[in-house]
Structure formats: structure tokens, C-alpha cells
Short mmCIF file of C-alpha atoms in Angstrom, two decimals:
data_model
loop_
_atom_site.label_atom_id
_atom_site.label_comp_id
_atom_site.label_asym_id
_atom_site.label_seq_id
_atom_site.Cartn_x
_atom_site.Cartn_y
_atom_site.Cartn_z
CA UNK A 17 0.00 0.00 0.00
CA UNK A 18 1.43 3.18 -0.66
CA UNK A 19 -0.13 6.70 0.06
CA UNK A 20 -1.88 8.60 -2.95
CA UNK A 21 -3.20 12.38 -2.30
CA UNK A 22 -4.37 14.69 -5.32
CA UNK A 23 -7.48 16.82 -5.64
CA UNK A 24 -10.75 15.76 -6.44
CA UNK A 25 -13.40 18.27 -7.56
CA UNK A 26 -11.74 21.09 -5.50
CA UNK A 27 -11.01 19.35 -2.69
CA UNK A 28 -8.02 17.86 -1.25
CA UNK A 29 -7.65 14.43 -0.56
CA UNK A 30 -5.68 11.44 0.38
CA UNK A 31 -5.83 7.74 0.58
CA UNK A 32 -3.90 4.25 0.78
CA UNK A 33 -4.01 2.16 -2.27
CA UNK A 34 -2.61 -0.69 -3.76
CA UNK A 35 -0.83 -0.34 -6.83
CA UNK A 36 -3.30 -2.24 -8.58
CA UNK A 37 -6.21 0.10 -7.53
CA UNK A 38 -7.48 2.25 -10.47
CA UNK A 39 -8.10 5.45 -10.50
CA UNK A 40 -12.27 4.38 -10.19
CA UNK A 41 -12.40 2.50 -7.45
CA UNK A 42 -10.24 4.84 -5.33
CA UNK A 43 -13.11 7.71 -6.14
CA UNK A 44 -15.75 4.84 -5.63
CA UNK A 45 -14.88 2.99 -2.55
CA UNK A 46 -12.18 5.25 -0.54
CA UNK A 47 -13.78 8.64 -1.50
CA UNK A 48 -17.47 7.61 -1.97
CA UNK A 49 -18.11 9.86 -5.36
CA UNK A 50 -19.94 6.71 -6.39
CA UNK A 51 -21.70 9.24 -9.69
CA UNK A 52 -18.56 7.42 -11.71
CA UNK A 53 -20.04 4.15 -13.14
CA UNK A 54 -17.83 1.37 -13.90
CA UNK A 55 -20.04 -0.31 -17.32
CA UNK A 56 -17.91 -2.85 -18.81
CA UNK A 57 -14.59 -2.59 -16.77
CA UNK A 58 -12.58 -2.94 -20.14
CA UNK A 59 -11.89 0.41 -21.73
CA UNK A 60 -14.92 0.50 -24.10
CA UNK A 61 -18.31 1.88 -23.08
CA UNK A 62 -17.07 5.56 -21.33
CA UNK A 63 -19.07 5.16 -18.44
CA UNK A 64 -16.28 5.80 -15.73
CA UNK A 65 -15.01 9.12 -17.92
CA UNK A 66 -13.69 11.74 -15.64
CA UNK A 67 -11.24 14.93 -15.83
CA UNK A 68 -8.07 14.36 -14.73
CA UNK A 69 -5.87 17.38 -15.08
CA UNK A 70 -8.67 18.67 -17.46
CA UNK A 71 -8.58 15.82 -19.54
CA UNK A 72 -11.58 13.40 -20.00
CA UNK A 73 -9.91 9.72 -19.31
CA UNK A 74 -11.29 6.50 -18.63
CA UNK A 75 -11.27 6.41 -14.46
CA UNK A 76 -10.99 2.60 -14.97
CA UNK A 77 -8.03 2.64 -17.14
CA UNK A 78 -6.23 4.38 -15.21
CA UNK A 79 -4.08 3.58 -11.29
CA UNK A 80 -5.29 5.33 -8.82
CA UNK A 81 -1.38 5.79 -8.06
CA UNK A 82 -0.92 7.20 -11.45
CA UNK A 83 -2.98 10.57 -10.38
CA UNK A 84 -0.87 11.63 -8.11
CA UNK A 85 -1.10 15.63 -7.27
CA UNK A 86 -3.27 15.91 -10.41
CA UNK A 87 -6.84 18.16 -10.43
CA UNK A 88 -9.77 15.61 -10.99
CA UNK A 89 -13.56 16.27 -11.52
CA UNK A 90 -16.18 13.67 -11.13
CA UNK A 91 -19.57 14.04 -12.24
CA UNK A 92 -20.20 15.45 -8.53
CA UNK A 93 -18.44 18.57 -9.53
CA UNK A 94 -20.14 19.40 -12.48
CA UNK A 95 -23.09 20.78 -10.58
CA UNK A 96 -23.59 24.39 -9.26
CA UNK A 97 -22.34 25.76 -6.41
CA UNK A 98 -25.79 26.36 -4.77
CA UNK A 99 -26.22 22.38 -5.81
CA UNK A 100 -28.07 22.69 -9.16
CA UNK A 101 -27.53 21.27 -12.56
CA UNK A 102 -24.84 22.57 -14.14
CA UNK A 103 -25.81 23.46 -17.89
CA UNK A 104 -24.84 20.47 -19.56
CA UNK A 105 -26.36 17.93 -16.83
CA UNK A 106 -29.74 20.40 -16.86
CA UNK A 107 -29.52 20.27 -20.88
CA UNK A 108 -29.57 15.73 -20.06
CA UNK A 109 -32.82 16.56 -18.36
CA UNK A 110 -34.45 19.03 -20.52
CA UNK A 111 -33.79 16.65 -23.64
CA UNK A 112 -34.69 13.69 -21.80
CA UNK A 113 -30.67 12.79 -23.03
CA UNK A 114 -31.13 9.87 -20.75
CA UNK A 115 -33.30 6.80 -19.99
CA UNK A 116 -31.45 4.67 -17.20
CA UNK A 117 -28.93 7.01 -16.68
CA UNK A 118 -25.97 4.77 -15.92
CA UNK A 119 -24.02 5.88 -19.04
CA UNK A 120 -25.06 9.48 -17.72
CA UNK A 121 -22.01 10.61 -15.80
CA UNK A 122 -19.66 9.82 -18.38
CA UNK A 123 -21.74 11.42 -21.33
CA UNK A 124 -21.77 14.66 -19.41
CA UNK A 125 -18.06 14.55 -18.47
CA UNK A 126 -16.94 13.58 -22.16
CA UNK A 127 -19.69 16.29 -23.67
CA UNK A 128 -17.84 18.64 -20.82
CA UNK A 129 -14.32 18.01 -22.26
CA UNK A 130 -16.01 18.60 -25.83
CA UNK A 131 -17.37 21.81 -25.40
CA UNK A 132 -14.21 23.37 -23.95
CA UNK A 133 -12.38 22.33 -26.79
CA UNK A 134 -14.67 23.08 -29.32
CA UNK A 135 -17.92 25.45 -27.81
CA UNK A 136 -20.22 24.98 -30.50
CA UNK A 137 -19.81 21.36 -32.12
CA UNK A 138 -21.59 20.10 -35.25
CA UNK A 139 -24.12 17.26 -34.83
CA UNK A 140 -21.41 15.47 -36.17
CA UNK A 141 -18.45 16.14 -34.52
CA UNK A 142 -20.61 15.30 -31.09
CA UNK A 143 -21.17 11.85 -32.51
CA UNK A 144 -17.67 11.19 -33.60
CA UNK A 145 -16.55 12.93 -30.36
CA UNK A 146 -19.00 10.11 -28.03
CA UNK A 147 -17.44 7.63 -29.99
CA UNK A 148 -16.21 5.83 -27.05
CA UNK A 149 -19.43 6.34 -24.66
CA UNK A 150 -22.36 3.19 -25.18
CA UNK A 151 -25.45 4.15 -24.45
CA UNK A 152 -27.78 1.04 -24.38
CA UNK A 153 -31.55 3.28 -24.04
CA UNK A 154 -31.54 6.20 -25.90
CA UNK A 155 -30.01 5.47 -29.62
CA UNK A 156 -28.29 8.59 -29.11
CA UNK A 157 -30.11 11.02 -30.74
CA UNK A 158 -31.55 12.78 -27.53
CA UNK A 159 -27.67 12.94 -25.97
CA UNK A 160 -26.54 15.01 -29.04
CA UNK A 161 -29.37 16.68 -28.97
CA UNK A 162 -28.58 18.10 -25.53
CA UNK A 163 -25.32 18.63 -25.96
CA UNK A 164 -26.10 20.73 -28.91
CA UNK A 165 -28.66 22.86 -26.65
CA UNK A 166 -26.16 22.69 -24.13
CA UNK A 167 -23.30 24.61 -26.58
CA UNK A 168 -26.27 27.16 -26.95
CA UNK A 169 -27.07 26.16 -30.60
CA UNK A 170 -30.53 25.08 -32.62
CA UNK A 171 -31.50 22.07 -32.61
CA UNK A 172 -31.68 20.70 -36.22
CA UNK A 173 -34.56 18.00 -36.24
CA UNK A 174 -31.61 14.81 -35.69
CA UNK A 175 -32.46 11.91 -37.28
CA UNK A 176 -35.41 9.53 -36.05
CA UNK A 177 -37.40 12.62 -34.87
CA UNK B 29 -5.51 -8.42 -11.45
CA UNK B 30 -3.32 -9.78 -9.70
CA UNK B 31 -1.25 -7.37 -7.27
CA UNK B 32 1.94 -5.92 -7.92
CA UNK B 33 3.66 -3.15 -6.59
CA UNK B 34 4.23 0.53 -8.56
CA UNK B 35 6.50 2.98 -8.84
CA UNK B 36 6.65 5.82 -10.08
CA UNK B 37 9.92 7.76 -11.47
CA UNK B 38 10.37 11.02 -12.78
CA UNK B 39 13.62 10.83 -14.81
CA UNK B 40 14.84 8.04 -17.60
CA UNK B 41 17.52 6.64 -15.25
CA UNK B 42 15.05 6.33 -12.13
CA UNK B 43 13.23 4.21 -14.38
CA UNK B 44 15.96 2.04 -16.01
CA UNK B 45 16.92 1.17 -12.63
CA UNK B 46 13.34 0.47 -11.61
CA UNK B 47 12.95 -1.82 -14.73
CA UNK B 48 16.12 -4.06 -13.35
CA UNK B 49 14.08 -5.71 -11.34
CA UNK B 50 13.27 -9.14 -11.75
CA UNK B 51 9.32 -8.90 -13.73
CA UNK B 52 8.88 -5.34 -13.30
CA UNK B 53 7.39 -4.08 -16.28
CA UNK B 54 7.27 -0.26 -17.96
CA UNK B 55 3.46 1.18 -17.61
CA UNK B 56 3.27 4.10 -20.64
CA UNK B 57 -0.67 5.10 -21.06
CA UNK B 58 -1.70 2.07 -20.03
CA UNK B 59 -4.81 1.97 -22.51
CA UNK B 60 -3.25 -1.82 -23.60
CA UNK B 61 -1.82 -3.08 -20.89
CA UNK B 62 -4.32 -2.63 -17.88
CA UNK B 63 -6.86 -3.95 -19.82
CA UNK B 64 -4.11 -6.99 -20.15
CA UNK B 65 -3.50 -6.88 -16.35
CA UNK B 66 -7.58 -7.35 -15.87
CA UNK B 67 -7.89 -10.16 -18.16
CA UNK B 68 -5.17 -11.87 -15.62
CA UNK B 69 -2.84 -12.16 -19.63
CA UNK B 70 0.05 -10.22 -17.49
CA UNK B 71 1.63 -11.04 -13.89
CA UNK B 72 4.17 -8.19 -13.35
CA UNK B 73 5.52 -8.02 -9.88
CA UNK B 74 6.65 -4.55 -10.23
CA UNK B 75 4.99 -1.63 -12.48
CA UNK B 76 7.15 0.81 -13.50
CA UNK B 77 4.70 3.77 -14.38
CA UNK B 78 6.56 6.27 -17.33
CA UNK B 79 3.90 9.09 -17.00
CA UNK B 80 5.86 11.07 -14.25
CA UNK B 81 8.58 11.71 -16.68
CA UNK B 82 8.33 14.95 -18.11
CA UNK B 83 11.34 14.50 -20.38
CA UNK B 84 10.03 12.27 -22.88
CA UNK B 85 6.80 13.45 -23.34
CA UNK B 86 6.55 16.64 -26.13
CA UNK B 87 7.12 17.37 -29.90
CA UNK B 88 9.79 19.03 -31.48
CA UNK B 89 11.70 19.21 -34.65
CA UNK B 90 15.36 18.45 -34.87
CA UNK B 91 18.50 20.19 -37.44
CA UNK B 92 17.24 17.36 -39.80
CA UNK B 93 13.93 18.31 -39.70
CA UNK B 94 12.63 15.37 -38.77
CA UNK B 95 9.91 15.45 -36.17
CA UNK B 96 11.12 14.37 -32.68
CA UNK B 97 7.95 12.87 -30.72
CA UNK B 98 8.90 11.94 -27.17
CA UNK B 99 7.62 8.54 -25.75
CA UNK B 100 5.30 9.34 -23.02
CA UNK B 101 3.50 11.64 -25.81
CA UNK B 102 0.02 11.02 -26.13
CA UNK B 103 -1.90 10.65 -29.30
CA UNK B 104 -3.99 13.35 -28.52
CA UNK B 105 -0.66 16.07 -28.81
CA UNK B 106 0.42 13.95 -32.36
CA UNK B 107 -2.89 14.61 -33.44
CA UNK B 108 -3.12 18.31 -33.03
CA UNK B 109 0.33 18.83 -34.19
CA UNK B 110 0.34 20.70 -37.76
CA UNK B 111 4.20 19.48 -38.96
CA UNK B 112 3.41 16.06 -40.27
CA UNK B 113 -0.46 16.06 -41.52
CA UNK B 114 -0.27 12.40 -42.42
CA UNK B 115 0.77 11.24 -39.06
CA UNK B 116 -2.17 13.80 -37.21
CA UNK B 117 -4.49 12.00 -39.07
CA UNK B 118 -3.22 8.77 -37.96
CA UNK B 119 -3.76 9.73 -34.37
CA UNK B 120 -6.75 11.51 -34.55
CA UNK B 121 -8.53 8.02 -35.35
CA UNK B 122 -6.59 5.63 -32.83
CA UNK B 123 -9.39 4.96 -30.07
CA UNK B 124 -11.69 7.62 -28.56
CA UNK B 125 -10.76 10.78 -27.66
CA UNK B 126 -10.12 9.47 -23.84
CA UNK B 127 -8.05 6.78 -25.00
CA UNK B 128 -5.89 9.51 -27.01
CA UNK B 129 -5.59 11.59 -23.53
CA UNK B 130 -3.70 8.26 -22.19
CA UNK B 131 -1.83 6.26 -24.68
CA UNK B 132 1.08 6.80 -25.84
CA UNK B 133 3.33 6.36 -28.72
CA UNK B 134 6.48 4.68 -27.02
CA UNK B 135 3.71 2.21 -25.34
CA UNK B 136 2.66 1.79 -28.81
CA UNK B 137 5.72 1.33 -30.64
CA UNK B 138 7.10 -1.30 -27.68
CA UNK B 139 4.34 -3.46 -27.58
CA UNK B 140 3.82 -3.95 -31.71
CA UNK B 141 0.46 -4.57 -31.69
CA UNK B 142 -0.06 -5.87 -35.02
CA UNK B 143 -3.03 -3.85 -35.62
CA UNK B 144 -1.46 -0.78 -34.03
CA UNK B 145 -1.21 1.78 -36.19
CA UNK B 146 1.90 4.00 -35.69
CA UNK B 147 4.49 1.10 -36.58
CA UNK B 148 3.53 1.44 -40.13
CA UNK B 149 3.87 5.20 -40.40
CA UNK B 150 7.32 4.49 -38.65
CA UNK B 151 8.09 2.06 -41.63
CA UNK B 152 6.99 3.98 -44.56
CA UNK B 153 9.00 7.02 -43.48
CA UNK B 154 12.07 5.27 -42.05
CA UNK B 155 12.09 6.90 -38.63
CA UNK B 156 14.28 5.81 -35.94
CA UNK B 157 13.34 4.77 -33.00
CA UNK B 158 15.48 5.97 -29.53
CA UNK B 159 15.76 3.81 -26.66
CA UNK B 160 17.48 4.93 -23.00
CA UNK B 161 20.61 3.21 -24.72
CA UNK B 162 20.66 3.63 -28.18
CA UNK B 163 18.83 4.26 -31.60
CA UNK B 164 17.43 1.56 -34.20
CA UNK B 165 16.01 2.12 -37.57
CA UNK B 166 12.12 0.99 -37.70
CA UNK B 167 12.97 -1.83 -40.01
CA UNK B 168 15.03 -3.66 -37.15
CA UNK B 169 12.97 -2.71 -34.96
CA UNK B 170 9.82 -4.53 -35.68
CA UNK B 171 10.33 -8.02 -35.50
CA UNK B 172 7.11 -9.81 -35.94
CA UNK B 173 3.30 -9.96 -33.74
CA UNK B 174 4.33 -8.26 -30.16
CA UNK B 175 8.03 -8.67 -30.87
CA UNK B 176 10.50 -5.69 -31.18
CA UNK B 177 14.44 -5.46 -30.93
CA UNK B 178 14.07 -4.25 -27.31
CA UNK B 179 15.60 -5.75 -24.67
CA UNK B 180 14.58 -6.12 -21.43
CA UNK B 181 13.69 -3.14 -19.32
CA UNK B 182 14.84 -0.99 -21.90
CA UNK B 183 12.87 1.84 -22.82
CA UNK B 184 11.54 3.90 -25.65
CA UNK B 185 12.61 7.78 -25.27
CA UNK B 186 11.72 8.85 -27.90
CA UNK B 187 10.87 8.45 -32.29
CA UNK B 188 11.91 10.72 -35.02
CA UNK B 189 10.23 10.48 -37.97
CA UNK B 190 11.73 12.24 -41.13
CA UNK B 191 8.73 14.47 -42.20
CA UNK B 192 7.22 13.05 -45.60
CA UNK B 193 6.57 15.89 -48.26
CA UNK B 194 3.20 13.96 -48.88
CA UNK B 195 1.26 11.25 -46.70
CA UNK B 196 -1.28 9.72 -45.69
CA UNK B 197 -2.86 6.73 -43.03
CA UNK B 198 -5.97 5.04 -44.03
CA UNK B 199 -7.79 2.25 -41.65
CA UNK B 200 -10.46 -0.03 -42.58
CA UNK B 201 -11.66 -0.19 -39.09
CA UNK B 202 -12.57 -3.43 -37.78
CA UNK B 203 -16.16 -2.60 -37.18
CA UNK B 204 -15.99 -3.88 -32.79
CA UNK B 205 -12.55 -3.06 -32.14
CA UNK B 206 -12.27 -0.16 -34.00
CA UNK B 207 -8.46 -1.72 -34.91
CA UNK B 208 -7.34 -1.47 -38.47
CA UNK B 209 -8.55 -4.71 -39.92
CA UNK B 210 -6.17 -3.55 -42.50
CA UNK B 211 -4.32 -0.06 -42.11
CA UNK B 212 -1.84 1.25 -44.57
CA UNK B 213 0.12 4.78 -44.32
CA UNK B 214 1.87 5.89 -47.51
CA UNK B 215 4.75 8.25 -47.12
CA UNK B 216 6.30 10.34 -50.58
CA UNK B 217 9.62 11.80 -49.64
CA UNK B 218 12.96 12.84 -51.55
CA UNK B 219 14.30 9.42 -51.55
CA UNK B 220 11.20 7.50 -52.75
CA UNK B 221 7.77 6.26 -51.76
CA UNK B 222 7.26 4.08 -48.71
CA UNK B 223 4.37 1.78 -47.99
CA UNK B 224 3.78 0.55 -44.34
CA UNK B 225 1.28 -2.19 -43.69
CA UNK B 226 -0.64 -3.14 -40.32
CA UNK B 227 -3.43 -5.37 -39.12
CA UNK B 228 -3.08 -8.19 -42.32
CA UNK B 229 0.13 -10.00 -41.43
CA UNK B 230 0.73 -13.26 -38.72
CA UNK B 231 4.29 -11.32 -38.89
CA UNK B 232 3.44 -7.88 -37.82
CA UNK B 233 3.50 -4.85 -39.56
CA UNK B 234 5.22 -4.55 -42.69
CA UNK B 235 6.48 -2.76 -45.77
CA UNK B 236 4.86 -3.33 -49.21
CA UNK B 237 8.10 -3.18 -51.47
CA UNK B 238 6.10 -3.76 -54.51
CA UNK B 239 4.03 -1.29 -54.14
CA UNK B 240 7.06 1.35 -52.87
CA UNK B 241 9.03 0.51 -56.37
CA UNK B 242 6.14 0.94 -58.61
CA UNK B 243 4.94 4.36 -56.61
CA UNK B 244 8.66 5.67 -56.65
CA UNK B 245 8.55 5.68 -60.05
CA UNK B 246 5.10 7.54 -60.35
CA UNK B 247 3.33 8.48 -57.03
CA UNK B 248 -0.11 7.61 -58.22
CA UNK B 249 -2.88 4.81 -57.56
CA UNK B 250 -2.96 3.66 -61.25
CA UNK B 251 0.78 2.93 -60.56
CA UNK B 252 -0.06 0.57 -58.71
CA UNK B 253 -1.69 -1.41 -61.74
CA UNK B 254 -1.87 -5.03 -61.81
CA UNK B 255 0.32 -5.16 -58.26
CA UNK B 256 -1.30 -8.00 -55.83
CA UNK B 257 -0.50 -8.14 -52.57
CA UNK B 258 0.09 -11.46 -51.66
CA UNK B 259 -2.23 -13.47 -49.12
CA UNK B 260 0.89 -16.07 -47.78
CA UNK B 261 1.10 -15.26 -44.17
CA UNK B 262 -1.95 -13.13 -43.88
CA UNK B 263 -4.05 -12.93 -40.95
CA UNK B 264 -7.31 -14.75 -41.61
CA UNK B 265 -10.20 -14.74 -39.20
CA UNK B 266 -14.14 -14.69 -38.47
CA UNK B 267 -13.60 -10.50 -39.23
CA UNK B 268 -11.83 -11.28 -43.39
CA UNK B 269 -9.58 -13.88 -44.98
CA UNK B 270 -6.42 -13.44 -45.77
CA UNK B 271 -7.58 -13.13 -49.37
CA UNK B 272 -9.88 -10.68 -48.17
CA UNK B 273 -6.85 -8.72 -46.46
CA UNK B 274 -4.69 -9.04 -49.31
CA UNK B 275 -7.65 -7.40 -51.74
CA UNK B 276 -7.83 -4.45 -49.04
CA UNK B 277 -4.45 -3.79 -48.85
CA UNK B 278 -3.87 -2.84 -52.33
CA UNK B 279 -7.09 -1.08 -52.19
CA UNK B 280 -6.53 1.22 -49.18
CA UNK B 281 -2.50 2.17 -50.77
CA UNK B 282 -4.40 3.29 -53.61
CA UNK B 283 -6.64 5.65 -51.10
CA UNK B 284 -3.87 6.68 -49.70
CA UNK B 285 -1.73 7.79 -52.60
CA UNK B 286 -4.30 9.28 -54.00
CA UNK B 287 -5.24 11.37 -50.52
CA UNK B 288 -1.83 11.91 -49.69
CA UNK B 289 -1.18 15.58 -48.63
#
């Protein structure tokens, strides 16, 4: 076990973890930010997507160990201060961009990393950019949908409306 | 998994003497190999985590102009480079854009995937590859599926790739993995054409000498004329034959000439 301290949505914090531990399970188990979602555990469905140094990675493909003094945001940080969706998690709801809502977390925190890079996507470049996030209930189309209100934009009538 | 310890250096040498250990393994982006260490396919005792070393990681340009891309870069920085458009493209389709925030190309080039998909940009432009102890040219380095001319605990510092004056990567994307099936990256530069090959082989990535003589003489798709690629030693599965492969191959050099830029 070795000691691991960085700062997670603001806040600092430290743990002990094996060096086996990903970066998931420490926010999971140790620091009980349990809005991360682990889907399928092998790199592919985006569920466990956080920001680690204001980068969107996969929390489960990551050690714990690994994020060491870095600046990570969960889903839990993405609200407002006074504790209200933020604009892209209120966009989710207004768009009904979710049915079961376990792929939720990630979709906001990769559509999060997406709009800082590029603040008013095409339809397109959304879908390319959520490449790596499943989403098993809504086919997709509400997700860009919000992300698109989200970046401020119309809403072109998406396909299957 | 099964446990192991980790460090976690932040300069070459910390690490090379790290790596002595008996099964300690280097860690780059770790977007292949934890997913290795949670299928139980790896039992390291020791991780050796290269992300903490700041000197390998970045892009620059040397006297030679050829561009200098540091290890622990990841695929995200290749992609939004603007000195080598053939090679951004390449990166800009490897994964998803979280899985370009972690990998790496010295994790890529050391484990030889052989349906990664820098190792045949490294072959068509003849880059060098530089280790903690010395250089090698990309065609010694490659040495068949998962096998390179490293040696133990050595490590990848950094590649140089002489900058093409035309190129371009294209990947028939294996429609689940999102792996080239087939990927092929053409390079045009002053001293002739080269054609790298990934995904089709049982012996890794390759070069397409065929195909590189016919284009050297003129750097366009009808050169490539009544050129097969041969199916012996092609990969055939459930996802294409080796046939199959073979057809793509010459299909997706002729893409690429013809999109090179």
C-alpha cells in the first residue's frame, strides 16, 4: 500500500491504495463519489469518464497511483455551487438525453471536455466525439441533442425525430 | 488483477533502474496493458509507471527536420500537431478521444500490436526509433506480432520520424474493435515512396516493397496497376480472410496515394 493524495473536484484528498487500484475504485470505494459508473470494466463503453488534469480519461483505465497531485472532476463537480444542474447535466434533463442514466455521468463529463475544446460542435463532430461512450436506451439522438442545446445552438430535427 | 507493486519515477535513469528488477514491467498510457493486467494475460511483480517523466513526453523538430515525438506523448498532442499532416491523421482516429488523452506512442511502438497503427507510419518514413541506450532504424525494430528489438527493461525515449513531403494513413476499421482490420500509411519523400502495412500480417506490420518501387517511379494509384499483394502469411479470421486482407491492402494504398497531402 502506498499513500496517494491529489485533488478531487476542488477538494483535497488522500488515501492508501494498492498499486493495482485504479483510479475508479479509489473515487468509488475510498472517496465515496460513487456518480462514476464502472459499465464494462474494459476500456470500451465511457461510463467511468472523468477529468483528470482537465482531460476526459477513462477512471478505470487508469491507477489510482498514477494521479498523483493531479486536479480531478467527477460528475459530482459538475453541478452548481448552490447544488443545481450545471448546464450540460440540466440540458440531459431538458432533452430527456437519458433513460437509465448509468451511461449518464460519463456522457456529461466527455460532452464537458467537448465543449471546452470546441464550444459549439456540429451534430457530427458530437457523434464522432461520443465515440467511445455506449449508451444502451436512448439510440443517441436525444444525448446530441442536448449537448447541442447545451453549446447554446438550434436544434436541427436529428435523425429519427 | 493480480497485485503488484508501482513505482513511479520522474527521470529516464530512475526508471531504467526500476525496470532491473526481476518482472517489473514499464506502464506508458496504459490503454493496452491494464486492460491486459484485468484479463489476468500479465503477472508483473513490479509496475514501473513512465507518466511522471516529463522529459520524454513533447514534440519538437530536430537540425534534420525530422519530427522528434517523445515517448510518453500522447496521441492526442500527435494529433493536433500541424508538422506532419499524415501522421495527425493517424492519431486523430486511434481509439476515442479518452483513450488519445492516455496512450502513448512509445507504449505503442514497444508493444507492436499488429493492428497498431503507428508502426507502419514508422516504416513507410524510415524513422528511428530511440531507446534509453541507443537508436534503431524501424525496419530492425519490428520483429514480428508483439516482438520488437528491445531488450529487457529498456525503454523507448523517444521516435523521429523524417517528415514526408506527402502522406497519408488510411484504416479499414474493424467494425468492434475499432483496430485497423487492414491499415496502410503511404509516405512520398525525396528518396522514394514508402508503404507501411498493419493489421493483415501473422508477422506484424510490414512494408509493401512492390508497391514502394512501382509508386517511386510515379506516385499515383494507377501505378499501382496489376500489383497484388500477396495473401501467404496473412491474418485470416471470423472478421476477413487473408484473401480478403490481401484485396484491401492494395485497395486502401491506392486511397492513400491518392489522398496523400
Amino acid at each position: 500500500m502506498s499513500k496517494v493524495s491529489m485533488r478531487v473536484n476542488g477538494r483535497a484528498v488522500s488515501g492508501e491504495v494498492e498499486g493495482r487500484t485504479l483510479l475508479v475504485d479509489f473515487l468509488r470505494n475510498d472517496q465515496g463519489l460513487t456518480g462514476t459508473h464502472v459499465g464494462c470494466d474494459t476500456s470500451q463503453c465511457g461510463a467511468c469518464v472523468v477529468h483528470v488534469d482537465g482531460a476526459a480519461v477513462k477512471a478505470c483505465t487508469m491507477f489510482a497511483a498514477e494521479a498523483e497531485g493531479a486536479e480531478v472532476t467527477t460528475i459530482e463537480g459538475m453541478a452548481n455551487a448552490d447544488g443545481s444542474l450545471g448546464t450540460i447535466q440540466q440540458a440531459f434533463q431538458d432533452h430527456h438525453g437519458l433513460q437509465c442514466g448509468f451511461c449518464t455521468p460519463g456522457m456529461v463529463m466527455s460532452a464537458a471536455a467537448l465543449l471546452k475544446d470546441n464550444p459549439k460542435p456540429s451534430e457530427h463532430e458530437i457523434r464522432k466525439y461520443l465515440e467511445g461512450n455506449f449508451c444502451r436506451c436512448t439510440g443517441y439522438h436525444n444525448i446530441v441533442k442536448a449537448i447541442l442545446a447545451a453549446s447554446g445552438q438550434e436544434m436541427p430535427a436529428v435523425a429519427a425525430e | 488483477m493480480y497485485a503488484f507493486e508501482m513505482e513511479r519515477p520522474t527521470t529516464v535513469d530512475e526508471a531504467v533502474a526500476a525496470l532491473k528488477d526481476e518482472d517489473a514491467q514499464a506502464l506508458g498510457g496504459g490503454q493496452t496493458l491494464i486492460p491486459t493486467l484485468k484479463a489476468r494475460l500479465a503477472m508483473p511483480g513490479k509496475l514501473v509507471s513512465l507518466t511522471g517523466i516529463d522529459a520524454i513526453k513533447g514534440i519538437s523538430k530536430d537540425d534534420a527536420g525530422r519530427l522528434c515525438i517523445g515517448g510518453g506523448t500522447v496521441h492526442r498532442a500527435i494529433a493536433e500537431q500541424g508538422d506532419f499532416p499524415g501522421l495527425a491523421g493517424l492519431a486523430a482516429r486511434i481509439g476515442d478521444p479518452a483513450v488519445r488523452n492516455r496512450g502513448t506512442i512509445g507504449g505503442s511502438v514497444a508493444n507492436n500490436d499488429p493492428s497498431a497503427c503507428y508502426p507502419a507510419a514508422l516504416l513507410a518514413t524510415g524513422a528511428t526509433i530511440v531507446t534509453d541506450r541507443r537508436e534503431i532504424a524501424a525496419d530492425d525494430f519490428f520483429q514480428g506480432m508483439f516482438t520488437t528489438a528491445l531488450e529487457e527493461g529498456e525503454i523507448v525515449t523517444e521516435v523521429k520520424l523524417p517528415i514526408p513531403e506527402k502522406s497519408n494513413y488510411q484504416k479499414f476499421a474493424q467494425p468492434a474493435s475499432r483496430f485497423p482490420l487492414v491499415g496502410v500509411f503511404v509516405a512520398k519523400g525525396a528518396d522514394g515512396v514508402g508503404v507501411g502495412v498493419t493489421g493483415a500480417s501473422e508477422g506484424g506490420v510490414f512494408r509493401w516493397r512492390e508497391a514502394e518501387e512501382a509508386l517511386s517511379g510515379n506516385f499515383s494509384a494507377d501505378a499501382l496497376g496489376d500489383l497484388a499483394a500477396s495473401a501467404d502469411g496473412l491474418i485470416g479470421d471470423m472478421h476477413g480472410s487473408a484473401a480478403y486482407r490481401a484485396h484491401l491492402i492494395k485497395v486502401l494504398t491506392g486511397r492513400a496515394v491518392s489522398a496523400a497531402a
